[in-house]
Amino acid sequence: MSTATTSDSRSREKAPAGERVADWADGRLGIYSLAKSNMRKIFPDHWSFMLGEVCLYSFIIIILTGVYLTLFFHPSMNEVTYNGSYVPLQGQLMSEAFNSTMHISFDVRGGLLIRQIHHWSALVFLAGMFAHMMRVFFTGAFRKPREINWLFGFLLFVLGMFTGFTGYSLPDDLLSGTGVRFMEGAVLSVPIVGTYLSFFLFGGQFPGGDFVARFYSVHVLLLPGIMLGLVVGHLILVFYHKHTQYAGPGKTNNNVVGMPLLPVYMAKAGGFFFLVFGVIAAIAAIAQINPIWAMGPYRPDQVSTGAQPDWYMGFSEGLIRTMPGWEINLWGHTLVLGVFIPLMIFPLVLVAIAIYPFVESWVTGDKREHHILDRPRNAPTRTAVGAAWISWYFVMLIGGGNDLWATHFHMSINSITWFVRIAFFVVPLLVFVATKRICLGLQRRDRDTVLHGRESGIIKRLPHGEFIEVHEPLSQDSLHTLTAHEQYKPAEIGPTVDENGVERKVGGTQRLRAKLSKGYYGENNQIPKPTVEEYKEITSGHGHH
């Protein structure tokens, strides 16, 4: 026993240093067994999965550049006199926050480039999150067992919005100060607790002397810490659940067809990270963003012209800008409905997005696991809902920038505001109907393609003089892709009176579920797939050219 132990120790001593370190770590952390079970995990090879990677890599870039910026930024509202390199502002009073941001921009080596990379990365992160969530939504990737991961992604998007807003406000320039003032007015409109919330945020009367320091703590510590935890949880669930994949030959709910994580996917991911980093750096070097020196430091008695939030906050601002200025007086208190109602609509919209997977599961009654993605056309109602929401968002984005639309296109700002008010109700309905009809039309085309084949472009003349186009039959792979989707039957209440004439009570939730299910899967809401009998009859020669 002692001889074997001695020989093992001698062999370990002769092993390379890297191998000895790996053995030491594996004996304490179990890295080898963990890596063995996960490094060969299969990932599907489809371009749409890169959207999630864009989000992850831009988040990493945000953290890296944010750490660099914290080395030079001073989150203080104490007034100082500017004596930096930018001559037009020399001698002006400004906060230490604005002064340090100017120092980063003009006096720190590479500071302006890092600032712009940080800002552009935040915009790319949120844009990637938006596109990634839409891909998940339209393909039904949120279904069981991924509802929790949908919530994680949704929370990342919402927290990213507020993280961006707090970071946007830190330089204490005139543009960001105008946005903070806008937010303060919205907070004050909340009945009873609005003044208390404002006090906790600003430490007194706006702008106070503490809000930059408080926003800094939230921006640098609180929100990024929560987001980092959500990212880790999101990735763990991606590993734990099998990756979703598009329907195709050999692809089932019990397997994943693609490339292994190591070495193929890791090599692609590494290259893609540097590609994303390079593109963001190139944009930051070419396209100027947030030039605070052009606006100057914040002053409560001034408002910057064309003050706009970043695009991801345009929805909430559009709601408030286009809402009529309604007010009511109750018991000596004024309730500003023109601000309070939009302030309530915004979180309600966010809640509706968060709970949608659970609503659809309840409507369908489907409790099975789903690892095969839907084609958007095969879920026309869901696709129409998503398209209507996107159109609603862009209508509100127009409302959030109504002054810029008016000045750039020489239009009346009142006309734009009234257009947005009407479009708020009309455009989503029109987009919903149009999208649903387009999806049903695509389903009909798929059905005809399965039954009659693909148009070949070859024209033949029959003996009796008729000209026809020859249709080529589809391959088995194409047939599988076009017919792999499931079609649900709408839930029905059934007879409310039994054979003995006793009336059965039907609850309101049952009636609601039946109506929603009929709206999703009832008549004229999905085109029946061709049956095997129909396909055999057509392909046997009866009516098939």
XYZ file of C-alpha atoms in Angstrom:
545
model
C 0.000 0.000 0.000
C 2.780 2.371 0.939
C 4.743 1.390 -2.174
C 1.779 2.222 -4.427
C 1.290 5.527 -2.671
C 4.965 6.369 -3.088
C 4.925 5.496 -6.795
C 1.759 7.604 -7.336
C 3.349 10.580 -5.618
C 6.519 10.159 -7.695
C 4.487 9.998 -10.929
C 2.613 13.154 -9.937
C 5.911 14.907 -9.238
C 7.126 13.981 -12.744
C 3.864 15.249 -14.346
C 3.831 18.728 -15.923
C 3.016 21.623 -13.599
C -0.266 22.357 -15.405
C -1.457 18.777 -14.959
C -0.600 18.851 -11.250
C -2.582 22.074 -10.799
C -5.519 20.534 -12.667
C -5.407 17.397 -10.480
C -5.265 19.546 -7.348
C -8.264 21.633 -8.439
C -10.263 18.588 -9.541
C -9.727 16.884 -6.195
C -11.302 19.842 -4.404
C -13.823 21.267 -6.859
C -14.819 18.325 -9.052
C -14.097 20.352 -12.181
C -13.308 17.360 -14.398
C -16.599 15.552 -13.808
C -18.537 18.799 -14.253
C -16.723 19.643 -17.469
C -17.060 16.094 -18.803
C -20.833 16.215 -18.530
C -21.265 19.712 -19.991
C -18.414 20.485 -22.401
C -19.885 18.213 -25.061
C -23.370 19.673 -24.723
C -25.009 20.155 -28.124
C -26.121 23.596 -29.323
C -28.283 24.151 -32.428
C -26.598 26.029 -35.241
C -29.082 28.749 -36.245
C -28.454 32.475 -36.698
C -31.360 33.544 -34.446
C -29.634 32.062 -31.380
C -26.883 34.639 -31.863
C -29.257 37.343 -30.599
C -28.866 36.053 -27.047
C -25.097 36.012 -27.466
C -25.139 39.661 -28.563
C -26.921 40.491 -25.293
C -24.403 38.535 -23.209
C -21.326 39.989 -24.896
C -22.589 43.573 -24.802
C -23.344 43.088 -21.079
C -19.737 41.972 -20.531
C -18.514 45.035 -22.450
C -20.719 47.275 -20.290
C -19.163 45.845 -17.113
C -15.577 46.135 -18.415
C -15.960 49.728 -19.592
C -18.004 50.657 -16.503
C -15.197 49.509 -14.199
C -12.774 51.757 -16.104
C -15.099 54.769 -15.869
C -15.605 54.381 -12.106
C -11.873 55.013 -11.619
C -12.298 58.629 -12.750
C -15.939 59.542 -12.025
C -16.849 61.509 -8.866
C -20.529 61.013 -7.923
C -20.943 64.329 -6.124
C -23.105 67.413 -6.674
C -20.702 69.753 -4.876
C -20.103 72.818 -7.031
C -16.643 73.377 -8.514
C -15.216 75.693 -11.162
C -14.248 74.032 -14.419
C -10.630 74.479 -15.474
C -10.276 71.609 -17.919
C -9.272 71.402 -21.572
C -12.651 72.362 -23.070
C -12.259 76.138 -23.444
C -15.960 77.192 -23.906
C -16.860 75.943 -20.406
C -13.773 77.165 -18.558
C -14.634 79.218 -15.474
C -18.223 77.938 -15.236
C -19.700 76.489 -12.054
C -20.749 72.856 -12.300
C -21.106 69.766 -10.169
C -18.212 67.425 -9.534
C -20.129 64.767 -11.471
C -20.232 66.927 -14.606
C -16.646 68.092 -14.069
C -15.322 64.529 -13.755
C -17.270 63.448 -16.856
C -15.664 66.324 -18.778
C -12.294 65.218 -17.403
C -12.941 61.649 -18.645
C -13.982 62.956 -22.067
C -11.089 65.366 -22.710
C -8.209 64.640 -20.340
C -8.181 60.870 -19.676
C -6.392 58.833 -22.333
C -9.062 56.969 -24.277
C -11.717 58.240 -21.880
C -14.161 59.534 -24.482
C -13.912 56.313 -26.498
C -14.580 54.226 -23.379
C -17.549 56.469 -22.467
C -19.035 56.027 -25.908
C -18.388 52.274 -25.976
C -20.154 52.063 -22.593
C -23.167 54.020 -23.857
C -23.412 52.216 -27.204
C -23.041 48.833 -25.473
C -26.017 49.683 -23.271
C -28.107 50.533 -26.334
C -27.001 47.355 -28.139
C -27.698 45.280 -25.008
C -31.280 46.527 -24.758
C -31.860 46.291 -28.510
C -30.501 42.730 -28.432
C -32.729 41.893 -25.471
C -35.747 43.254 -27.327
C -34.956 41.248 -30.481
C -34.110 38.118 -28.452
C -37.378 38.287 -26.508
C -39.318 38.739 -29.738
C -37.619 35.662 -31.209
C -38.539 33.693 -28.093
C -42.102 35.035 -28.187
C -42.876 34.481 -31.866
C -41.439 30.943 -31.891
C -43.107 29.859 -28.633
C -39.773 29.153 -26.924
C -41.270 30.422 -23.644
C -43.464 27.354 -23.191
C -42.892 24.693 -20.535
C -40.284 24.229 -19.107
C -38.919 27.715 -19.914
C -41.460 30.009 -18.272
C -39.024 30.884 -15.470
C -36.307 31.670 -17.994
C -38.757 33.987 -19.781
C -39.250 35.823 -16.484
C -35.480 36.039 -16.008
C -35.063 37.537 -19.482
C -37.969 39.916 -18.931
C -36.505 41.129 -15.629
C -33.125 41.615 -17.310
C -34.757 43.819 -19.927
C -36.687 45.904 -17.376
C -33.690 46.263 -15.056
C -31.560 47.164 -18.076
C -33.983 50.000 -18.859
C -33.682 51.451 -15.360
C -29.927 50.846 -15.235
C -29.599 52.754 -18.481
C -31.737 55.585 -17.139
C -29.696 55.925 -13.942
C -26.420 55.835 -15.883
C -27.754 58.359 -18.398
C -28.509 60.710 -15.466
C -25.098 60.542 -13.748
C -23.192 63.218 -15.744
C -25.631 65.871 -14.403
C -25.769 67.624 -17.761
C -28.696 69.686 -19.007
C -30.180 66.884 -21.129
C -30.098 64.179 -18.452
C -31.218 66.695 -15.812
C -34.283 67.467 -17.915
C -35.064 63.736 -18.015
C -34.666 63.429 -14.254
C -36.973 66.411 -13.780
C -39.503 64.673 -16.027
C -39.258 61.539 -13.864
C -39.628 63.596 -10.686
C -42.870 65.089 -11.985
C -44.176 61.599 -12.786
C -43.291 60.363 -9.281
C -45.030 63.364 -7.671
C -48.266 62.481 -9.509
C -48.621 59.265 -7.474
C -51.383 59.886 -4.909
C -50.475 59.969 -1.195
C -46.944 58.524 -1.484
C -45.607 60.591 -4.401
C -43.997 63.289 -2.261
C -42.390 60.663 -0.006
C -40.951 58.798 -2.997
C -39.533 62.034 -4.381
C -37.946 62.822 -1.008
C -36.304 59.388 -0.798
C -34.927 59.744 -4.335
C -33.627 63.297 -4.148
C -33.105 63.874 -0.438
C -35.267 66.987 -0.468
C -36.571 69.541 -2.946
C -35.533 68.755 -6.542
C -32.745 68.609 -7.586
C -31.421 68.274 -4.058
C -27.805 67.481 -3.387
C -27.784 63.699 -3.214
C -29.486 62.233 -6.257
C -26.265 61.690 -8.286
C -24.668 59.769 -5.388
C -27.850 57.736 -4.902
C -28.244 57.007 -8.607
C -24.552 56.072 -8.726
C -24.963 53.438 -6.007
C -28.022 52.041 -7.782
C -26.318 52.130 -11.191
C -22.974 50.643 -10.156
C -23.891 48.228 -7.342
C -27.558 47.367 -6.922
C -28.933 46.909 -10.436
C -25.800 45.356 -12.032
C -25.526 42.915 -9.117
C -29.118 41.770 -9.595
C -28.647 41.595 -13.370
C -25.462 39.561 -13.038
C -27.315 37.069 -10.845
C -30.148 36.881 -13.384
C -27.672 36.335 -16.248
C -26.037 33.474 -14.366
C -29.420 31.964 -13.540
C -30.535 32.392 -17.148
C -27.460 30.576 -18.475
C -27.782 27.790 -15.897
C -31.371 27.177 -17.008
C -30.281 27.232 -20.660
C -27.797 24.472 -19.821
C -30.261 22.582 -17.649
C -33.065 22.604 -20.197
C -32.343 21.278 -23.625
C -31.869 23.953 -26.240
C -34.894 24.676 -28.400
C -34.603 23.933 -32.116
C -36.603 24.482 -35.262
C -38.614 21.625 -36.682
C -36.789 19.431 -39.160
C -35.886 15.835 -39.996
C -34.432 13.988 -37.018
C -35.347 16.768 -34.584
C -37.661 15.775 -31.761
C -38.543 16.871 -28.250
C -36.094 14.251 -26.964
C -32.896 15.294 -28.759
C -30.882 18.309 -29.925
C -29.252 18.427 -33.352
C -26.238 20.739 -33.646
C -22.607 21.243 -32.689
C -20.879 20.405 -29.362
C -20.010 23.215 -26.975
C -16.321 22.283 -26.994
C -14.502 22.888 -29.285
C -16.873 24.000 -32.077
C -19.326 26.265 -30.300
C -16.701 27.769 -27.960
C -14.538 28.715 -30.941
C -17.492 30.343 -32.691
C -18.576 32.112 -29.497
C -15.078 33.460 -28.862
C -14.803 34.849 -32.354
C -18.287 36.302 -32.183
C -17.474 38.090 -28.902
C -14.574 39.934 -30.507
C -16.736 40.676 -33.543
C -19.418 42.265 -31.333
C -16.749 44.154 -29.371
C -15.168 45.393 -32.603
C -18.448 46.551 -34.133
C -19.451 48.422 -30.957
C -15.989 49.996 -30.714
C -16.179 51.070 -34.379
C -19.626 52.623 -33.857
C -18.380 54.382 -30.710
C -15.370 55.759 -32.591
C -17.445 57.015 -35.525
C -20.862 58.009 -34.125
C -20.861 60.602 -31.358
C -23.381 60.054 -28.569
C -24.294 62.135 -25.525
C -21.926 65.107 -26.051
C -22.509 66.677 -22.637
C -20.193 69.623 -23.415
C -22.648 70.775 -26.099
C -25.476 71.029 -23.517
C -23.557 72.203 -20.472
C -24.232 71.475 -16.785
C -27.768 71.121 -15.479
C -29.612 74.183 -14.237
C -33.185 73.941 -12.899
C -34.206 77.133 -14.756
C -33.230 75.791 -18.192
C -34.489 73.025 -20.487
C -32.469 71.626 -23.367
C -34.063 71.788 -26.814
C -35.215 68.453 -28.214
C -34.774 66.669 -24.891
C -35.327 62.983 -25.648
C -34.706 59.836 -23.629
C -32.942 56.851 -25.113
C -35.212 54.745 -27.316
C -36.034 52.166 -24.644
C -37.709 54.818 -22.441
C -39.588 56.420 -25.346
C -42.687 54.307 -24.718
C -43.236 55.645 -21.205
C -42.484 59.233 -22.225
C -44.841 58.963 -25.193
C -47.658 57.879 -22.908
C -47.239 60.960 -20.727
C -46.687 63.433 -23.592
C -49.806 62.426 -25.500
C -52.137 61.944 -22.537
C -54.647 64.825 -22.164
C -53.915 67.037 -19.168
C -56.814 65.807 -17.054
C -57.020 66.745 -13.388
C -59.583 66.162 -10.646
C -59.844 67.709 -7.185
C -60.749 65.476 -4.259
C -61.003 66.766 -0.698
C -58.704 69.647 -1.429
C -56.095 67.545 -3.240
C -55.357 67.598 -6.969
C -54.992 64.258 -8.740
C -53.037 64.732 -11.992
C -54.608 62.025 -14.165
C -52.674 63.205 -17.211
C -49.514 61.832 -15.603
C -50.829 59.234 -13.174
C -52.787 57.173 -15.743
C -49.769 56.696 -18.091
C -47.677 55.934 -15.024
C -50.070 53.060 -14.254
C -50.386 51.838 -17.863
C -46.631 51.326 -18.212
C -46.235 48.735 -15.382
C -49.482 47.025 -16.447
C -48.028 46.522 -19.942
C -44.849 45.104 -18.398
C -46.862 42.715 -16.205
C -48.855 41.534 -19.239
C -45.598 40.722 -21.050
C -44.253 38.863 -18.019
C -47.305 36.614 -17.501
C -48.061 35.877 -21.158
C -46.509 32.349 -21.122
C -48.761 31.376 -18.228
C -51.825 32.852 -19.964
C -51.199 30.918 -23.166
C -50.588 27.698 -21.220
C -53.908 28.205 -19.437
C -55.736 28.906 -22.715
C -54.356 25.824 -24.478
C -54.446 23.561 -21.417
C -51.140 22.165 -22.676
C -48.863 21.078 -19.794
C -46.318 19.156 -21.895
C -42.690 20.108 -22.407
C -41.867 21.800 -25.715
C -38.410 21.825 -27.260
C -39.451 22.250 -30.909
C -40.080 25.853 -31.952
C -43.159 27.086 -33.797
C -43.022 28.858 -37.099
C -44.717 32.217 -36.400
C -47.232 31.664 -39.204
C -48.502 28.511 -37.474
C -49.521 30.488 -34.366
C -51.347 33.366 -36.086
C -53.075 34.816 -33.027
C -49.880 34.861 -30.956
C -47.945 36.382 -33.868
C -50.650 38.996 -34.382
C -50.569 39.907 -30.675
C -46.795 40.362 -30.799
C -46.924 42.448 -33.988
C -49.699 44.623 -32.512
C -47.632 45.224 -29.382
C -44.578 46.235 -31.433
C -46.700 48.655 -33.483
C -48.102 50.091 -30.248
C -44.577 50.594 -28.956
C -43.495 52.482 -32.085
C -46.614 54.656 -31.983
C -45.679 55.679 -28.441
C -42.093 56.219 -29.568
C -43.424 58.801 -32.031
C -45.333 60.407 -29.161
C -42.181 60.494 -27.034
C -40.404 62.470 -29.765
C -43.332 64.584 -30.986
C -41.277 67.791 -30.844
C -38.517 66.347 -33.036
C -41.043 65.040 -35.551
C -42.617 68.499 -35.633
C -39.346 70.387 -36.171
C -37.768 67.947 -38.649
C -40.864 67.475 -40.831
C -42.299 70.994 -40.339
C -45.552 69.718 -38.887
C -47.820 70.907 -36.121
C -46.953 69.332 -32.780
C -50.667 69.297 -31.919
C -51.419 67.336 -35.101
C -48.749 64.772 -34.207
C -50.077 64.481 -30.667
C -53.624 63.896 -31.908
C -52.351 61.370 -34.456
C -50.639 59.420 -31.655
C -53.763 59.562 -29.471
C -55.879 58.053 -32.251
C -53.194 55.622 -33.408
C -52.830 54.386 -29.814
C -56.191 52.625 -30.247
C -56.425 52.116 -34.023
C -52.958 51.010 -35.222
C -52.596 47.904 -32.982
C -56.019 46.664 -34.120
C -55.161 47.151 -37.797
C -51.765 45.474 -37.370
C -53.383 42.584 -35.466
C -55.917 41.932 -38.241
C -53.369 42.334 -41.051
C -50.770 40.083 -39.380
C -53.326 37.377 -38.690
C -54.521 37.391 -42.302
C -50.931 37.231 -43.572
C -50.211 34.224 -41.308
C -53.356 32.437 -42.486
C -52.410 33.171 -46.092
C -48.954 31.675 -45.526
C -50.560 28.606 -43.940
C -52.771 28.163 -47.021
C -49.724 28.431 -49.254
C -47.904 25.800 -47.171
C -50.930 23.515 -47.422
C -51.093 23.887 -51.201
C -47.323 23.356 -51.489
C -47.541 20.117 -49.499
C -50.429 18.794 -51.604
C -49.372 19.988 -55.059
C -45.621 20.391 -54.793
C -43.394 23.258 -55.765
C -43.895 25.230 -58.977
C -41.116 24.219 -61.367
C -41.570 26.920 -64.021
C -41.902 24.224 -66.706
C -45.007 24.700 -68.894
C -46.488 21.713 -70.767
C -49.307 21.449 -73.216
C -51.761 18.604 -72.775
C -53.157 16.660 -75.780
C -56.453 18.546 -75.652
C -54.641 21.912 -75.787
C -54.588 22.936 -72.115
C -51.370 24.486 -70.789
C -50.271 23.473 -67.312
C -47.255 24.101 -65.082
C -45.431 21.039 -63.835
C -45.209 20.839 -60.041
C -42.274 19.100 -58.441
C -43.076 16.986 -55.359
C -41.433 18.121 -52.134
C -38.689 16.172 -50.458
C -39.456 14.325 -47.243
C -37.401 16.895 -45.336
C -39.533 19.759 -46.653
C -42.754 17.858 -46.027
C -41.713 17.244 -42.431
C -40.864 20.915 -41.849
C -44.199 22.126 -43.272
C -46.358 19.639 -41.364
C -44.529 19.152 -38.044
C -46.513 21.788 -36.139
C -49.323 20.904 -33.763
C -52.837 22.266 -34.088
C -54.864 22.641 -30.910
C -58.602 22.237 -30.669
C -60.409 25.076 -28.908
C -61.584 24.375 -25.379
C -65.341 23.972 -25.117
C -67.685 24.459 -22.187
C -69.898 21.598 -23.300
C -73.613 21.204 -22.544
C -74.728 23.207 -19.527
C -77.760 20.950 -18.946
C -77.392 17.189 -18.348
C -79.733 14.425 -19.507
C -81.882 14.907 -16.405
C -82.425 18.587 -17.098
C -80.166 19.722 -14.255
C -78.258 22.871 -15.126
C -74.542 22.816 -14.534
C -72.919 25.942 -13.201
C -70.215 27.345 -15.433
C -67.743 29.728 -13.805
C -66.594 32.993 -15.303
C -63.037 31.731 -15.721
C -64.285 28.748 -17.727
C -66.243 31.009 -20.049
C -63.276 33.334 -20.454
C -60.937 30.436 -21.218
C -63.354 29.054 -23.821
C -63.649 32.438 -25.541
C -59.892 32.980 -25.578
C -59.288 29.438 -26.797
C -61.795 29.954 -29.602
C -60.029 33.193 -30.514
C -56.711 31.336 -30.672
C -57.679 28.038 -32.278
C -61.300 28.272 -33.407
C -62.681 28.354 -36.935
C -60.896 30.830 -39.250
C -57.981 31.064 -36.789
C -55.908 28.222 -38.239
C -55.827 26.393 -41.544
C -56.127 22.602 -41.137
C -53.019 20.672 -42.102
C -53.378 18.309 -45.080
C -54.171 14.778 -44.002
C -52.321 11.684 -45.172
C -55.391 10.646 -47.189
C -55.505 13.998 -48.996
C -51.802 13.806 -49.788
C -52.044 10.243 -51.131
C -55.076 11.106 -53.256
C -53.357 14.102 -54.811
C -49.992 12.414 -55.380
C -51.585 9.292 -56.819
C -52.377 11.241 -59.969
C -55.887 12.545 -59.382
C -55.625 16.210 -60.212
C -51.854 16.377 -59.724
C -49.632 17.641 -62.517
